[in-house]
CSV table of C-alpha atoms in Angstrom, one decimal:
chain,number,residue,atom,x,y,z
W,9,ASN,CA,-12.8,-5.5,12.7
W,10,ARG,CA,-11.5,-4.0,9.5
W,11,LEU,CA,-8.1,-3.1,8.5
W,12,VAL,CA,-7.4,-1.4,5.2
W,13,THR,CA,-4.0,-1.6,3.4
W,14,ALA,CA,-2.9,-0.2,0.1
W,15,ALA,CA,0.4,-1.6,-1.7
W,16,GLN,CA,2.3,-1.1,-5.0
W,17,ASP,CA,0.6,-4.2,-6.4
W,18,GLY,CA,-2.2,-1.8,-7.4
W,19,ASN,CA,-5.0,-2.9,-4.9
W,20,VAL,CA,-6.6,-1.6,-1.8
W,21,ILE,CA,-7.3,-4.6,0.5
W,22,ILE,CA,-10.1,-4.7,3.1
W,23,TRP,CA,-9.1,-7.3,5.8
W,24,HIS,CA,-11.2,-9.0,8.4
W,25,ALA,CA,-8.6,-8.2,11.1
W,26,PRO,CA,-9.7,-11.0,13.8
W,27,THR,CA,-9.1,-13.8,11.1
W,28,GLY,CA,-6.5,-12.2,8.8
W,29,LYS,CA,-8.5,-13.0,5.8
W,30,LYS,CA,-9.2,-10.8,3.0
W,31,ALA,CA,-12.8,-9.4,2.8
W,32,GLN,CA,-12.7,-7.3,-0.4
W,33,LEU,CA,-10.2,-6.0,-2.9
W,34,LEU,CA,-10.5,-2.6,-4.7
W,35,PRO,CA,-8.2,-1.9,-7.9
W,36,LEU,CA,-6.3,1.3,-8.0
W,37,LYS,CA,-6.0,3.1,-11.2
W,38,ASN,CA,-2.3,3.6,-10.5
W,39,GLN,CA,-0.1,0.9,-8.8
W,40,TRP,CA,2.2,3.3,-6.9
W,41,ALA,CA,0.3,3.7,-3.8
W,42,MET,CA,2.2,4.9,-0.7
W,43,PHE,CA,-0.6,4.8,1.9
W,44,ALA,CA,-4.2,4.2,3.0
W,45,ALA,CA,-5.8,6.4,5.7
W,46,CYS,CA,-9.4,5.8,7.1
W,47,ALA,CA,-11.8,8.2,8.6
W,48,GLN,CA,-12.2,7.4,12.3
W,49,ASP,CA,-16.1,7.6,12.2
W,50,SER,CA,-19.1,6.0,10.6
W,51,SER,CA,-18.5,7.5,7.1
W,52,ARG,CA,-16.3,4.4,6.0
W,53,LEU,CA,-14.3,7.0,3.9
W,54,CYS,CA,-10.7,6.0,3.0
W,55,ALA,CA,-7.9,8.1,1.2
W,56,THR,CA,-5.2,6.5,-0.9
W,57,GLY,CA,-2.3,8.2,-2.7
W,58,GLY,CA,1.0,7.9,-4.2
W,59,LEU,CA,3.5,8.5,-7.1
W,60,ASP,CA,0.7,9.6,-9.5
W,61,ASN,CA,0.2,13.0,-7.5
W,62,VAL,CA,-3.4,12.5,-6.9
W,63,CYS,CA,-5.4,11.4,-3.8
W,64,THR,CA,-8.2,8.9,-4.3
W,65,VAL,CA,-11.2,8.7,-1.9
W,66,TRP,CA,-13.1,5.7,-1.4
W,67,THR,CA,-16.3,4.7,0.4
W,68,LEU,CA,-15.5,1.4,1.6
W,69,PRO,CA,-18.1,-1.1,0.7
W,70,GLU,CA,-19.9,-3.2,3.3
W,71,PRO,CA,-19.7,-7.0,2.8
W,72,ASN,CA,-21.5,-8.2,-0.4
W,73,GLU,CA,-21.7,-4.5,-1.5
W,74,ASP,CA,-20.2,-3.2,-4.8
W,75,ALA,CA,-17.6,-0.5,-4.4
W,76,LYS,CA,-18.7,3.1,-5.6
W,77,THR,CA,-16.7,5.1,-7.9
W,78,PRO,CA,-13.9,6.8,-5.9
W,79,ARG,CA,-13.3,10.4,-6.0
W,80,VAL,CA,-10.0,11.6,-7.5
W,81,LEU,CA,-8.5,14.8,-5.9
W,82,GLU,CA,-6.2,16.8,-8.1
W,83,GLY,CA,-3.9,19.8,-7.4
W,84,HIS,CA,-0.6,18.6,-5.8
W,85,LYS,CA,2.4,18.8,-8.1
W,86,GLY,CA,4.3,16.0,-6.4
W,87,HIS,CA,3.7,12.6,-4.9
W,88,VAL,CA,1.1,12.4,-2.4
W,89,ALA,CA,2.8,10.8,0.6
W,90,ALA,CA,0.2,10.8,3.4
W,91,ALA,CA,-3.4,11.8,4.5
W,92,SER,CA,-5.6,12.3,7.4
W,93,PHE,CA,-9.1,13.0,8.0
W,94,LEU,CA,-9.8,16.0,10.2
W,95,ALA,CA,-13.6,15.4,10.1
W,96,THR,CA,-16.1,13.6,7.8
W,97,ASN,CA,-15.6,15.0,4.5
W,98,THR,CA,-12.5,17.1,5.5
W,99,LEU,CA,-9.2,15.8,4.4
W,100,ILE,CA,-5.6,16.9,4.7
W,101,THR,CA,-2.9,15.6,2.4
W,102,VAL,CA,0.9,16.1,2.3
W,103,SER,CA,2.9,16.0,-0.9
W,104,GLY,CA,6.5,16.0,-2.4
W,105,ASP,CA,5.7,19.4,-3.6
W,106,SER,CA,6.6,20.6,-0.1
W,107,THR,CA,2.8,21.5,0.7
W,108,ALA,CA,0.0,20.4,2.7
W,109,ALA,CA,-3.7,20.7,1.3
W,110,LEU,CA,-7.2,20.9,2.6
W,111,TRP,CA,-9.8,19.3,0.7
W,112,ASP,CA,-13.7,19.8,1.4
W,113,LEU,CA,-15.3,16.6,0.0
W,114,ASN,CA,-18.6,18.3,0.1
W,115,ARG,CA,-17.6,21.3,-2.2
W,116,LEU,CA,-15.1,19.8,-4.6
W,117,PRO,CA,-14.8,22.1,-7.8
W,118,SER,CA,-14.7,20.6,-11.4
W,119,SER,CA,-11.9,18.1,-12.0
W,120,ASP,CA,-10.3,20.5,-14.7
W,121,ILE,CA,-9.0,22.9,-12.0
W,122,ASP,CA,-7.0,22.9,-8.8
W,123,GLN,CA,-9.5,21.3,-6.3
W,124,ARG,CA,-7.6,22.1,-3.1
W,125,ALA,CA,-9.7,24.3,-0.8
W,126,GLU,CA,-6.6,25.5,1.1
W,127,VAL,CA,-2.6,25.1,0.6
W,128,TYR,CA,-0.3,25.2,3.6
W,129,ALA,CA,3.3,26.2,2.4
W,130,GLY,CA,6.3,26.5,4.9
W,131,HIS,CA,8.5,23.5,4.6
W,132,ASP,CA,11.6,23.7,2.6
W,133,GLU,CA,11.5,20.0,1.4
W,134,CYS,CA,9.0,17.2,0.5
W,135,LEU,CA,6.5,16.4,3.3
W,136,SER,CA,6.3,12.8,4.6
W,137,ALA,CA,3.8,12.7,7.4
W,138,VAL,CA,0.6,14.3,8.7
W,139,ALA,CA,-1.4,13.8,12.1
W,140,LYS,CA,-4.7,15.1,13.3
W,141,ASP,CA,-4.9,16.9,16.9
W,142,PRO,CA,-7.2,14.5,18.6
W,143,THR,CA,-8.9,17.3,20.6
W,144,SER,CA,-9.8,19.5,17.4
W,145,GLU,CA,-11.2,19.1,13.8
W,146,ARG,CA,-9.1,22.2,12.8
W,147,ASN,CA,-5.7,21.4,13.9
W,148,PHE,CA,-2.9,19.1,12.5
W,149,ALA,CA,0.9,18.6,12.3
W,150,THR,CA,3.0,17.9,9.3
W,151,GLY,CA,6.4,16.4,9.2
W,152,SER,CA,9.1,17.0,6.4
W,153,ALA,CA,12.5,15.9,5.1
W,154,ASP,CA,13.6,19.4,6.0
W,155,GLY,CA,13.7,18.2,9.6
W,156,SER,CA,10.9,20.0,11.1
W,157,VAL,CA,7.5,19.3,12.2
W,158,MET,CA,4.9,22.3,11.8
W,159,LEU,CA,1.5,22.6,13.6
W,160,TRP,CA,-1.3,24.4,11.6
W,161,SER,CA,-5.0,25.5,12.0
W,162,LEU,CA,-7.4,25.7,9.3
W,163,GLY,CA,-7.6,29.0,7.7
W,164,ALA,CA,-4.3,30.1,8.8
W,165,SER,CA,-1.4,30.8,6.2
W,166,ASP,CA,1.4,30.3,8.8
W,167,PRO,CA,2.1,27.4,11.1
W,168,SER,CA,1.5,28.2,14.8
W,169,CYS,CA,4.5,26.3,16.0
W,170,VAL,CA,7.7,24.9,14.3
W,171,LEU,CA,9.7,22.0,16.0
W,172,ARG,CA,13.2,21.4,14.7
W,173,MET,CA,14.8,18.1,14.9
W,174,HIS,CA,18.3,19.2,15.1
W,175,ARG,CA,17.6,21.3,18.1
W,176,ALA,CA,16.1,18.2,19.9
W,177,ASP,CA,19.6,16.5,20.1
W,178,ILE,CA,22.8,18.5,20.3
W,179,LYS,CA,24.9,15.3,19.5
W,180,ALA,CA,22.9,14.5,16.4
W,181,GLY,CA,24.9,16.8,14.0
W,182,SER,CA,28.0,14.9,14.3
W,183,ARG,CA,26.0,11.5,13.7
W,184,ALA,CA,23.2,12.2,11.5
W,185,ARG,CA,23.0,13.7,8.0
W,186,HIS,CA,19.1,13.1,7.6
W,187,PRO,CA,17.0,14.8,10.0
W,188,ASP,CA,13.7,13.7,8.0
W,189,ALA,CA,10.6,13.7,10.2
W,190,ASN,CA,9.3,10.3,8.9
W,191,GLY,CA,6.5,10.0,11.2
W,192,VAL,CA,4.4,12.2,13.4
W,193,SER,CA,1.7,11.5,16.1
W,194,TYR,CA,-0.1,13.3,18.7
W,195,GLN,CA,0.2,12.2,22.4
W,196,THR,CA,-2.1,15.1,23.6
W,197,GLU,CA,-3.2,18.2,22.1
W,198,ARG,CA,0.3,19.9,23.1
W,199,THR,CA,2.7,16.8,22.9
W,200,LEU,CA,3.8,15.0,20.0
W,201,GLY,CA,5.8,12.0,18.9
W,202,VAL,CA,8.2,12.2,16.0
W,203,ALA,CA,10.2,9.4,14.4
W,204,THR,CA,13.1,10.6,12.4
W,205,GLU,CA,15.5,9.1,9.8
W,206,SER,CA,18.6,9.2,11.8
W,207,PHE,CA,18.0,11.2,14.9
W,208,GLY,CA,16.0,8.5,16.6
W,209,SER,CA,12.5,9.3,18.1
W,210,PHE,CA,11.5,12.2,20.4
W,211,LEU,CA,8.4,13.4,22.4
W,212,PHE,CA,8.0,17.2,21.8
W,213,ASP,CA,6.2,19.9,23.9
W,214,ALA,CA,4.6,22.4,21.5
W,215,ARG,CA,4.3,25.0,24.4
W,216,THR,CA,8.1,25.0,24.9
W,217,ARG,CA,8.9,23.9,21.3
W,218,THR,CA,11.5,21.5,22.6
W,219,ALA,CA,11.9,17.8,23.1
W,220,VAL,CA,11.0,16.8,26.5
W,221,ASN,CA,12.1,13.1,26.1
W,222,LYS,CA,14.4,11.4,23.5
W,223,PHE,CA,14.4,7.5,22.9
W,224,GLY,CA,17.5,5.9,21.8
W,225,SER,CA,21.1,5.6,22.3
W,226,ASP,CA,23.8,8.1,21.5
W,227,GLU,CA,26.5,5.6,21.4
W,228,ARG,CA,25.6,3.7,18.1
W,229,ASP,CA,23.7,4.3,14.8
W,230,ILE,CA,20.2,4.1,15.9
W,231,GLY,CA,19.0,3.6,12.3
W,232,PRO,CA,16.0,4.9,10.6
W,233,LYS,CA,12.6,5.4,12.4
W,234,THR,CA,9.6,5.2,9.8
W,235,SER,CA,6.6,5.9,11.7
W,236,CYS,CA,5.1,6.2,15.4
W,237,ALA,CA,1.7,5.9,17.1
W,238,PHE,CA,0.6,6.1,20.8
W,239,SER,CA,-1.4,3.7,23.0
W,240,SER,CA,-4.8,4.9,24.1
W,241,SER,CA,-3.6,6.1,27.4
W,242,GLY,CA,-0.5,7.9,25.6
W,243,ARG,CA,2.0,6.2,27.9
W,244,LEU,CA,3.5,3.8,25.3
W,245,MET,CA,4.9,5.1,22.1
W,246,PHE,CA,5.2,2.6,19.2
W,247,VAL,CA,7.9,3.3,16.7
W,248,GLY,CA,8.5,1.6,13.6
W,249,THR,CA,12.1,0.6,12.4
W,250,ASP,CA,13.9,-1.4,9.7
W,251,ASP,CA,13.6,-4.7,11.6
W,252,GLY,CA,10.6,-4.2,13.9
W,253,VAL,CA,8.6,-2.2,16.5
W,254,GLU,CA,10.0,-0.4,19.4
W,255,VAL,CA,7.8,0.1,22.3
W,256,TRP,CA,8.8,2.9,24.5
W,257,ASP,CA,7.6,4.0,28.1
W,258,THR,CA,7.2,7.9,27.6
W,259,LEU,CA,7.5,8.3,31.4
W,260,GLN,CA,11.1,6.9,31.3
W,261,GLY,CA,13.4,9.8,30.7
W,262,ASP,CA,16.0,9.6,27.9
W,263,ALA,CA,15.8,5.9,27.8
W,264,ASN,CA,18.6,3.9,25.9
W,265,LYS,CA,16.6,0.9,25.4
W,266,PRO,CA,13.0,0.2,24.5
W,267,LEU,CA,10.6,-1.3,27.1
W,268,GLN,CA,9.9,-4.0,24.5
W,269,PHE,CA,11.0,-4.8,21.1
W,270,LEU,CA,8.4,-6.6,18.6
W,271,LYS,CA,9.6,-8.4,15.5
W,272,PRO,CA,6.2,-9.2,13.5
W,273,HIS,CA,7.9,-8.9,10.1
W,274,GLY,CA,11.1,-9.9,8.3
W,275,ALA,CA,11.6,-6.3,6.7
W,276,ARG,CA,11.1,-2.7,7.4
W,277,VAL,CA,7.9,-1.7,9.3
W,278,ALA,CA,6.6,1.2,7.0
W,279,ALA,CA,3.6,2.2,9.0
W,280,LEU,CA,1.8,1.9,12.2
W,281,ALA,CA,-1.6,2.8,13.4
W,282,VAL,CA,-3.5,2.4,16.8
W,283,PRO,CA,-7.3,2.3,16.4
W,284,THR,CA,-9.6,4.3,18.6
W,285,SER,CA,-10.3,1.3,20.8
W,286,GLY,CA,-6.7,1.2,21.6
W,287,GLN,CA,-6.6,-2.5,22.0
W,288,CYS,CA,-4.0,-3.3,19.2
W,289,VAL,CA,-1.4,-1.8,16.9
W,290,ALA,CA,-1.4,-2.4,13.2
W,291,CYS,CA,1.7,-2.7,11.2
W,292,ALA,CA,2.5,-2.6,7.5
W,293,SER,CA,5.8,-4.0,6.2
W,294,TRP,CA,8.0,-4.2,3.2
W,295,ASP,CA,7.8,-7.9,3.5
W,296,PHE,CA,4.4,-7.5,1.7
W,297,GLU,CA,2.4,-8.3,4.8
W,298,ALA,CA,0.5,-6.5,7.5
W,299,SER,CA,0.0,-7.5,11.0
W,300,VAL,CA,-2.2,-6.8,14.2
W,301,LEU,CA,-0.6,-7.0,17.4
W,302,SER,CA,-2.5,-7.0,20.8
W,303,ILE,CA,-1.5,-4.4,23.2
């Protein structure tokens, strides 16, 4: 029943999702927040980060409980763009320094040194997205402005798979100058959805390292896609855009039009998330509002 948002007003807000009312407010040290990512378990952990190059980990308080002092994770040399909990106390962050990092919250060293447990370097430009493999607590995917998505495993120095956006659409080279992988989401352990800046959105199969489905038209400027998420069944793919949310049927091949277009906001939908219950999709927008849509 709780939704967590972070914004550049310098606050983390815990919402009571069914009523849309604010439950609690947690002030940030730095107002330039870019995301909030919660652990999908009973730990109540939430990570936030942004332009101050650090990731802050909170234990979300219960109603009428005071917030505990958050943990501050230092080590990145660029902004922290996104994060994902692989398991309780195991966190992956991605950064503008072109790396991803593993943090073991049970074994953090002192704050005067680099606190990262592992660093994953392979992308050529800043990272913008990270997603956890739903079948494993050791595997994850990262998306970058270099136009690639890389699949990683804990302990490995190199990615197990590299997916290139420009290879997904042979017509894109004449149309798009920004192949940035803005959003990444697992459909299954081997198939991933990717939302790009100007190539549209795709469904990739990691086994063949190719796009098995493309969503969008070749005939027009399809505009930036900011984020993506799947329904609990995996059939529907939700894609955030500059003016709403596209809903695609992944079983329909190379569809030119979405199954449905939702317009819950008056500005860019910056982030999407589907909870483990699969009953709704949560959206955060540049119009300073968040929404929860029934599926």
